Tab-separated table of C-alpha atoms and ligand atoms in Angstrom:
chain	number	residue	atom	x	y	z
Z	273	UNK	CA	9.775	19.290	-5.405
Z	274	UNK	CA	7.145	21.837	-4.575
Z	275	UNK	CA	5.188	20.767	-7.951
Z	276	UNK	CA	4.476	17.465	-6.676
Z	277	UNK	CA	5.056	17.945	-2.462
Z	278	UNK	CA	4.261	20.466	-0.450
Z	279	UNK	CA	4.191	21.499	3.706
Z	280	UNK	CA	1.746	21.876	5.442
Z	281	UNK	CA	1.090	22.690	8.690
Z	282	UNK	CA	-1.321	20.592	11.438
Z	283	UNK	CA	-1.540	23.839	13.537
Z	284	UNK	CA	-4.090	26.856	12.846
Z	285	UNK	CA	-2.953	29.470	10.543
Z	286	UNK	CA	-1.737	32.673	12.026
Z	287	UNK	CA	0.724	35.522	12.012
Z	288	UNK	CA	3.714	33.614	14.331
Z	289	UNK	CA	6.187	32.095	12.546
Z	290	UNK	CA	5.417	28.033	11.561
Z	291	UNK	CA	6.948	25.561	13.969
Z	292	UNK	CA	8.496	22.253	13.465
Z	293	UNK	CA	7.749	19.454	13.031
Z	294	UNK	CA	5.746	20.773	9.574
Z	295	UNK	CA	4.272	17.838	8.408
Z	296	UNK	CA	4.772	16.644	4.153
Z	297	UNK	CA	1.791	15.747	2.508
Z	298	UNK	CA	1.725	14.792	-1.606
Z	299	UNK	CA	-1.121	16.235	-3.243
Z	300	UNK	CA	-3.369	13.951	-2.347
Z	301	UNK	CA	-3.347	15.097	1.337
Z	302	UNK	CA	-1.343	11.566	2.280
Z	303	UNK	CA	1.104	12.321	5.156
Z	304	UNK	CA	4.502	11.144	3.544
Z	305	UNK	CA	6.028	9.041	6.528
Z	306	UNK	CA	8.251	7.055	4.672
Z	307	UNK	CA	11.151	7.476	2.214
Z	308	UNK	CA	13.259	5.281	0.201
Z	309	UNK	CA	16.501	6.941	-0.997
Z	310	UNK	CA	18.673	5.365	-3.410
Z	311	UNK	CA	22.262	6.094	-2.256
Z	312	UNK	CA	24.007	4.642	-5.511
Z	313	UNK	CA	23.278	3.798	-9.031
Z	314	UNK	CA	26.419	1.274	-8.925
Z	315	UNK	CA	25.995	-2.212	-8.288
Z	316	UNK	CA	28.402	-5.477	-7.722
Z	317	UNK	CA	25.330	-7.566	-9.775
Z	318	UNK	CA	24.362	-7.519	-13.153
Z	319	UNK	CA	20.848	-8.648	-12.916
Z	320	UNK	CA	19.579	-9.304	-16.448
Z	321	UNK	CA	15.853	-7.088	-15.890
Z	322	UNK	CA	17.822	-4.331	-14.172
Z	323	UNK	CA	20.777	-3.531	-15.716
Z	324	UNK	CA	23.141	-4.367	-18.977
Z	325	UNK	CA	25.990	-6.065	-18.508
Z	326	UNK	CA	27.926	-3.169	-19.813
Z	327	UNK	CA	26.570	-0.099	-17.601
Z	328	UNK	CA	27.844	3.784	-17.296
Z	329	UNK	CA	27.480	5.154	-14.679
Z	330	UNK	CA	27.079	8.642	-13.290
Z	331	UNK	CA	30.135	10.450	-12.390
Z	332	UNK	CA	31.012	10.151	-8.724
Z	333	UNK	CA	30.585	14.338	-9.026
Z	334	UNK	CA	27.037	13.670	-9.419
Z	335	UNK	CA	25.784	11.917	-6.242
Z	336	UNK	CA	25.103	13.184	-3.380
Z	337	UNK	CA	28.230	12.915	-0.714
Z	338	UNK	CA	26.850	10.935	2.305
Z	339	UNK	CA	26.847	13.675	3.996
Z	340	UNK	CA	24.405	15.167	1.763
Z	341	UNK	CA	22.327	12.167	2.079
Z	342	UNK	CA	22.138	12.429	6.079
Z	343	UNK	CA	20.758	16.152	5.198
Z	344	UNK	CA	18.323	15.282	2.836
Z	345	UNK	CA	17.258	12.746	5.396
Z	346	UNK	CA	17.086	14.491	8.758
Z	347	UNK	CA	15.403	17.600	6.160
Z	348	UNK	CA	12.611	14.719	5.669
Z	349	UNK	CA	12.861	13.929	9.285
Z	350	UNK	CA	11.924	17.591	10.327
Z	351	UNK	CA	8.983	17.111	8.389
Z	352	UNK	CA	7.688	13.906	9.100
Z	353	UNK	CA	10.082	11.184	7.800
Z	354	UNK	CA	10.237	8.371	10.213
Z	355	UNK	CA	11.209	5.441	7.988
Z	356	UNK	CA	13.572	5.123	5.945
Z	357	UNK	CA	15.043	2.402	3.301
Z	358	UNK	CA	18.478	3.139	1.823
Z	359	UNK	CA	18.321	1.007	-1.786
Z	360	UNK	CA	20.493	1.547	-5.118
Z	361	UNK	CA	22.071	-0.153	-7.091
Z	362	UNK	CA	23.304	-1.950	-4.549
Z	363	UNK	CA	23.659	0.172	-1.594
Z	364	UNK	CA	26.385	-1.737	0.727
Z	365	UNK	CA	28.798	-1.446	-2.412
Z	366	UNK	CA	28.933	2.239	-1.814
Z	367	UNK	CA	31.852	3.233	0.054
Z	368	UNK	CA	32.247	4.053	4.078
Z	369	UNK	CA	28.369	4.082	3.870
Z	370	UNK	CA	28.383	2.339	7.330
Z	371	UNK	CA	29.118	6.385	7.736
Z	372	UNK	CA	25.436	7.017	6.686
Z	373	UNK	CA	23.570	3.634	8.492
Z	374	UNK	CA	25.547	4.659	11.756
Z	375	UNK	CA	24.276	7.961	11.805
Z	376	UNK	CA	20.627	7.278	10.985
Z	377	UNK	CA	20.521	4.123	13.010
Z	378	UNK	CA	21.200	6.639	15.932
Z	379	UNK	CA	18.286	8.812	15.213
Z	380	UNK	CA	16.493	5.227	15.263
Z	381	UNK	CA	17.990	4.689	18.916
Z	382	UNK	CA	17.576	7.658	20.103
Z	383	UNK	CA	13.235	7.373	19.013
Z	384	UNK	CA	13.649	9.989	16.300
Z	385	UNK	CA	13.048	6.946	13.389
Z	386	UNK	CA	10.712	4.104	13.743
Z	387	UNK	CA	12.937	1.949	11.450
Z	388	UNK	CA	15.879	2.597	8.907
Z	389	UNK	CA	15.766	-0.212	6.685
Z	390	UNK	CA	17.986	-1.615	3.539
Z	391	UNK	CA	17.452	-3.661	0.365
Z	392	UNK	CA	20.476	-5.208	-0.714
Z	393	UNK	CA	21.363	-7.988	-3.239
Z	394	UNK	CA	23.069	-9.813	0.162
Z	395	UNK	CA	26.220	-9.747	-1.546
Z	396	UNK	CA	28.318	-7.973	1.446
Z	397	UNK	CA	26.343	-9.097	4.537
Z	398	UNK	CA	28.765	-11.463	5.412
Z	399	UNK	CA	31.154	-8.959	6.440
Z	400	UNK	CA	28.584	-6.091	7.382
Z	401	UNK	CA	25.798	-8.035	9.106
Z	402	UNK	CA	26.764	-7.311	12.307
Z	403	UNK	CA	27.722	-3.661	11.751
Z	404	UNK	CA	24.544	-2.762	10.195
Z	405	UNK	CA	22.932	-4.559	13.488
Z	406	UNK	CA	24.769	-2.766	15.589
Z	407	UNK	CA	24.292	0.554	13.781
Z	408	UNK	CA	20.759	0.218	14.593
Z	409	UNK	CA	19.125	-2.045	11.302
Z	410	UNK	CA	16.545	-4.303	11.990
Z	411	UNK	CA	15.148	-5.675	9.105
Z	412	UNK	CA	16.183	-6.089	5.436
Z	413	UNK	CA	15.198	-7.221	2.616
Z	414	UNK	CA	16.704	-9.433	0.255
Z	415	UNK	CA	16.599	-9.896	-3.265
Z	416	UNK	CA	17.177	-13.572	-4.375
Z	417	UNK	CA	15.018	-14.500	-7.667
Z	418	UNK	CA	16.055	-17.996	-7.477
Z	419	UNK	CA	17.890	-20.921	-5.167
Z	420	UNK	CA	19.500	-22.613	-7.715
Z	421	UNK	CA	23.030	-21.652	-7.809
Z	422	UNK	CA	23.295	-21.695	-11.782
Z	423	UNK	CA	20.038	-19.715	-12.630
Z	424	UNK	CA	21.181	-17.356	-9.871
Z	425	UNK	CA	24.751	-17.049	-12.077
Z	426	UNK	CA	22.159	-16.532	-15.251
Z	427	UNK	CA	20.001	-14.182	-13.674
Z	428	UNK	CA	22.553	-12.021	-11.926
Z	429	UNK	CA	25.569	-12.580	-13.712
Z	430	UNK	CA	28.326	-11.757	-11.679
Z	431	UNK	CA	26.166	-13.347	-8.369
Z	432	UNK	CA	27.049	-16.020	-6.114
Z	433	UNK	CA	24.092	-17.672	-4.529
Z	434	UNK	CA	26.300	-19.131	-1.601
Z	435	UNK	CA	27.669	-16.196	-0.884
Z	436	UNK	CA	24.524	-14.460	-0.627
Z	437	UNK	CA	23.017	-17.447	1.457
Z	438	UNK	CA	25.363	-17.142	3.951
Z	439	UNK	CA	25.315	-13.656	4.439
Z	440	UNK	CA	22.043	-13.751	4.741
Z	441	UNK	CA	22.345	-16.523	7.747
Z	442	UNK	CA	24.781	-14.269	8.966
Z	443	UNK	CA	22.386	-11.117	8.843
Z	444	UNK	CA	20.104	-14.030	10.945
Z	445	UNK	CA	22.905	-14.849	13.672
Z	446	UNK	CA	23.302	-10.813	14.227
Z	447	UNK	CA	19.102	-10.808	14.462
Z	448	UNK	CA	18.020	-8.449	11.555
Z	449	UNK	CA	14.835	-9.836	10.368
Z	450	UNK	CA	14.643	-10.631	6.945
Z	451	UNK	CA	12.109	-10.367	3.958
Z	452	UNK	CA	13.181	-12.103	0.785
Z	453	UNK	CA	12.192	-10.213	-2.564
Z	454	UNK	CA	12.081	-12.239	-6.055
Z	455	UNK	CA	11.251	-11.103	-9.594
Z	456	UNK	CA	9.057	-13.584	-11.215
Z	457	UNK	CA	10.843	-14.445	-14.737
Z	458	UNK	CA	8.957	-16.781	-17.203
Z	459	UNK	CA	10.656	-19.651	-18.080
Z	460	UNK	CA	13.160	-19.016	-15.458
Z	461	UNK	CA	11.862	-19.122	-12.282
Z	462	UNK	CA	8.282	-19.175	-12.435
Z	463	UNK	CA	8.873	-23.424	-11.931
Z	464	UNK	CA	10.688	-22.626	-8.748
Z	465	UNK	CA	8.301	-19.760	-6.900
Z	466	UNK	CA	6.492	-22.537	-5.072
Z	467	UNK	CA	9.298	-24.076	-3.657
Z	468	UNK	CA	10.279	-20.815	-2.385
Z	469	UNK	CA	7.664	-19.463	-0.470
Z	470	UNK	CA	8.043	-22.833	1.285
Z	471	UNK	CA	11.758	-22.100	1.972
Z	472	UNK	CA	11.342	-18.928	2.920
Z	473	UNK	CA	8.514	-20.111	5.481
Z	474	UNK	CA	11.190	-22.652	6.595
Z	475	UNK	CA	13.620	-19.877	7.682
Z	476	UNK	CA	10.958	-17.653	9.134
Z	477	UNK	CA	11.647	-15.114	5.973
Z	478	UNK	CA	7.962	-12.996	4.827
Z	479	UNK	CA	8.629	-13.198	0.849
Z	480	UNK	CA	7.660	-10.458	-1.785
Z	481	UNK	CA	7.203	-11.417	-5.015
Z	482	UNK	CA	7.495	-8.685	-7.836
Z	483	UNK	CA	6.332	-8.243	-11.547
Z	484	UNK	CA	8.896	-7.579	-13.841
Z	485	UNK	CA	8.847	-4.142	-14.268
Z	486	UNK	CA	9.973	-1.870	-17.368
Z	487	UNK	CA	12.728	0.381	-15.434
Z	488	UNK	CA	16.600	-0.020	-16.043
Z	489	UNK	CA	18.834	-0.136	-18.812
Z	490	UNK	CA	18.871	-3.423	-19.815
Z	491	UNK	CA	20.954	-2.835	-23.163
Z	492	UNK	CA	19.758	-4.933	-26.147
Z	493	UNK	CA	17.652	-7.613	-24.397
Z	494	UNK	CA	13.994	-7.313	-24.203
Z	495	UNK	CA	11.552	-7.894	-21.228
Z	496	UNK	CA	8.676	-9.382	-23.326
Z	497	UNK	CA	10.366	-12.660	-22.830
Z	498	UNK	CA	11.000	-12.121	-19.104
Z	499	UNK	CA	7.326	-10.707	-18.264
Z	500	UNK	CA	4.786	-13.193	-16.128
Z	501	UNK	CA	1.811	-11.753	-14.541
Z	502	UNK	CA	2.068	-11.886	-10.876
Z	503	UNK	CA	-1.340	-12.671	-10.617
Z	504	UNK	CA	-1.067	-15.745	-12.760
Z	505	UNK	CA	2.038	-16.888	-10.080
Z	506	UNK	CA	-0.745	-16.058	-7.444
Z	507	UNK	CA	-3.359	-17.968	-8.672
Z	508	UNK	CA	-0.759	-20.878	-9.775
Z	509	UNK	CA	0.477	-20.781	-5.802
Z	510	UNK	CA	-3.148	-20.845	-4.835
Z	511	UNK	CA	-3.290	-25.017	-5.762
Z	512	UNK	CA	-0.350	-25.451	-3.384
Z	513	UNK	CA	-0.842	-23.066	-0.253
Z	514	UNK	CA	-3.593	-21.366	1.438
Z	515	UNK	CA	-3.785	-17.859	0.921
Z	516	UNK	CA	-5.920	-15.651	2.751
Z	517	UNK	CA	-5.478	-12.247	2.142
Z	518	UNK	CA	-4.113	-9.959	4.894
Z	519	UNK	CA	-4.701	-6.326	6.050
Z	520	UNK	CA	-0.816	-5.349	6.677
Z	521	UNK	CA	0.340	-2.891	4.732
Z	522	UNK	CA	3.990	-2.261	4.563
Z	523	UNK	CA	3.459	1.672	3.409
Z	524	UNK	CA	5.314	0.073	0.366
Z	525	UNK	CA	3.533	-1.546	-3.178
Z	526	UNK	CA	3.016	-4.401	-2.085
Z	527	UNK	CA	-0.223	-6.401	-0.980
Z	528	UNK	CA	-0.353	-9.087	1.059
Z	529	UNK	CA	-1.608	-12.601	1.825
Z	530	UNK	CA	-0.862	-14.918	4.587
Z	531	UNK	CA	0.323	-18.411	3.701
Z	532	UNK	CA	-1.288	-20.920	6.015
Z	533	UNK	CA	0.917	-23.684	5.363
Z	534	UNK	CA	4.046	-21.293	6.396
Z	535	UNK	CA	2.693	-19.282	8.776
Z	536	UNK	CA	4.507	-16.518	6.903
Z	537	UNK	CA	2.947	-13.074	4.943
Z	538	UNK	CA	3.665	-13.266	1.512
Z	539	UNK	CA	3.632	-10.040	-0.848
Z	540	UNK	CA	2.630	-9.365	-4.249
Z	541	UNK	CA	3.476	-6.042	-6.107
Z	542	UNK	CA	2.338	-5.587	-9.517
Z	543	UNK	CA	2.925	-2.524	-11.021
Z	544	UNK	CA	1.431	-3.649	-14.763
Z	545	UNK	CA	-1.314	-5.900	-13.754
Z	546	UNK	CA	-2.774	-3.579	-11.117
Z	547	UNK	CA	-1.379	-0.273	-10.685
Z	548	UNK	CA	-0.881	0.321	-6.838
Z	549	UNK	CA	-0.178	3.915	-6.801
Z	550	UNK	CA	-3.477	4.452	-4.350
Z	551	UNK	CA	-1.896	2.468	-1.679
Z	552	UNK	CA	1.458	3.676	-1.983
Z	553	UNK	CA	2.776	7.218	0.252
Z	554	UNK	CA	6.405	6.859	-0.382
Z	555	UNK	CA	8.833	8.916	-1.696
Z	556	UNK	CA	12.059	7.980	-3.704
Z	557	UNK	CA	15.362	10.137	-4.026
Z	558	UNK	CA	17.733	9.199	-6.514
Z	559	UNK	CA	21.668	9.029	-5.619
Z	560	UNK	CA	21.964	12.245	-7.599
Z	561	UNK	CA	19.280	14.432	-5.050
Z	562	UNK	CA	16.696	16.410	-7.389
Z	563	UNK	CA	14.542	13.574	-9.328
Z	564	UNK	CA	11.790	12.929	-6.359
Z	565	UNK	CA	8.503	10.796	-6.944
Z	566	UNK	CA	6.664	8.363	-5.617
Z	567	UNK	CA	6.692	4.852	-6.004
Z	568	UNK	CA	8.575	1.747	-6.875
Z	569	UNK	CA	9.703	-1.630	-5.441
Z	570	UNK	CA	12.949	-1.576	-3.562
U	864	SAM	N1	20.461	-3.997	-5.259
U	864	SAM	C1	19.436	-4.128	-4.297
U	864	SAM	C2	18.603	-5.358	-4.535
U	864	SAM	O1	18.708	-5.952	-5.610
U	864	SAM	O2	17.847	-5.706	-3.644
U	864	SAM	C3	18.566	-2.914	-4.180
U	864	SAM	C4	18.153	-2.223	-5.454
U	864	SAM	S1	17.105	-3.174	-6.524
U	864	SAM	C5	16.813	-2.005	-7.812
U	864	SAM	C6	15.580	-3.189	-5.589
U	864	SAM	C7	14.574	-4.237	-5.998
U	864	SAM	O3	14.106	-3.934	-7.287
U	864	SAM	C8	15.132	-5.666	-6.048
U	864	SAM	O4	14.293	-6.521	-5.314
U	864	SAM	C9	15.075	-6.004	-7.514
U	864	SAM	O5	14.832	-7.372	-7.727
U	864	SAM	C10	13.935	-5.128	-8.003
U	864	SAM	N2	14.003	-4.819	-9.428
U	864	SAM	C11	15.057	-4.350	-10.129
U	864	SAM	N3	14.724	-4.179	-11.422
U	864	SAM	C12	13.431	-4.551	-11.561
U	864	SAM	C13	12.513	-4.615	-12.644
U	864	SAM	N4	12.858	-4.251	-13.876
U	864	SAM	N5	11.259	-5.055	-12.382
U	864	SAM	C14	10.886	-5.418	-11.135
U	864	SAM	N6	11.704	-5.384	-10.071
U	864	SAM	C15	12.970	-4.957	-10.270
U	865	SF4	FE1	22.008	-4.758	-8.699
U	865	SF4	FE2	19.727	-4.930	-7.343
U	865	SF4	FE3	19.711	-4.193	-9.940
U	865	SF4	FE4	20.319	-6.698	-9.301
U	865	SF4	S1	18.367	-5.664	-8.936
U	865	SF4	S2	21.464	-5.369	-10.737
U	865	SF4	S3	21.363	-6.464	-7.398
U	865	SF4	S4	20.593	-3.057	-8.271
């Protein structure tokens, strides 16, 4: 960590020992607000550009406990942290993490976070929506790559769009805010991408939509097939909607456009097409603790 981070200061250099809060800066002198930790490498999905359907994973040994994770966090906190995004795998699979989102989401109560925020594959927010909500989550984001309930099947395997649709309506009724993230996939749902920033206007959801990115083990199968420029979706959505492009920036990848038609921001990150590293000040911590860096979509 102190290769690529290191702490600095804001106050004048003297003999008295430092106070807190020390501030984190990478080594581009970019205050690092923001971090997204990944609190499991396990996942209830299969998604075909993420992971094979046969996976190993790490030995439980190996991650962090949660209550290693709150320590890592509230050690970022101390120096600046005051966002952060739990991701995975899929994070809500990991057991008693409620634990962990209670915990933070107090620090978020009691003005010590701005926001503590998840991405999830929306497979358990029927039974967690309100929990999380209550714990002190406002927003998520979603993954869904498609709304047909087959190609969702194909694309995650072991997924069940209706499931995820209604705990997604049910992360609505509890009033976390939702952004929808979807891969673009030639041939699979490049046809649909359209249709779905008009849905996702329809249920007041901002969408992201992501370039297929060489990351996971994906076994055997190859991403050539899967890979479709993101700005070829953009210009392709361009004939349908009116895009203007936007100045919010989420401290995340992603740029963004707002959609006239919907009234909604839409995002675009692509990581191959046009690196975004410039814009980008987060920091990632894998569900095993040491492997830090910056970057990444979740
Ligand atoms: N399981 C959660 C989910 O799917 O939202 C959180 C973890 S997942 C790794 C975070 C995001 O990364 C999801 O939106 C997913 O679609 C995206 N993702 C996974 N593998 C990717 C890849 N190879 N290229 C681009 N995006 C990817
Ligand atoms: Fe699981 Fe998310 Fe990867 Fe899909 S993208 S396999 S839901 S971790």
């Amino acid at each position: 960590m102190d290769d690529f981070l290191k702490v600095t200061s804001t106050r004048a250099r003297d003999l008295t020992p430092e106070p807190v809060p020390s501030q984190l800066v990478d080594p581009f002198g970019r205050a690092v607000d923001y971090i997204r930790i990944s609190v499991t490498d396990r996942c209830d999905f299969r998604c075909v550009y993420c992971m094979a359907e046969e996976m190993t994973f790490l030995p439980k040994k190996d991650l962090l406990t949660l209550e290693e994770l709150e320590q890592v966090c509230r050690t970022f906190m101390s120096m600046g942290t005051r966002r952060i995004r739990l991701t995975g795998g899929e994070p809500l699979v990991r057991r008693n993490i409620i634990q962990l989102i209670r915990n933070l989401g107090a620090e978020v109560k009691s003005g010590q976070l701005d926001e503590l925020t998840i991405t999830t594959n929306g497979s358990q927010l029927t039974k967690m929506a309100d929990d999380l909500a209550e714990a002190g989550v406002r927003r998520l984001n979603v993954s869904i790559d498609t709304l047909d309930a087959d190609k969702f099947k194909l694309i995650t395997r072991w997924g069940d769009l209706d499931k995820v649709l209604d705990g997604m309506k049910a992360a609505c009724d509890a009033g976390l805010s939702i952004k929808l993230n979807a891969v673009a996939l030639k041939g699979v749902n490049d046809d649909e991408l359209g249709d779905m920033v008009a849905w996702a206007g329809e249920q007041g959801y901002d969408m992201t939509i992501i370039e297929v990115m060489p990351m996971g083990d994906i076994g055997n199968e190859t991403r050539v097939d899967q890979y479709l420029p993101v700005s070829v979706v953009r210009s392709r959505l361009a004939k349908r909607f009116t895009l203007t492009d936007s100045d919010y920036a989420s401290a995340g990848p992603a740029r963004y456009v707002n959609v006239t038609e919907t009234g909604r921001r839409l995002g675009f990150i692509t990581p191959l097409t046009h690196n975004f590293c410039e814009s980008c000040n987060r920091v990632r911590l894998t569900c095993t603790g040491p492997a830090l860096y910056v970057s990444g979509t979740g």
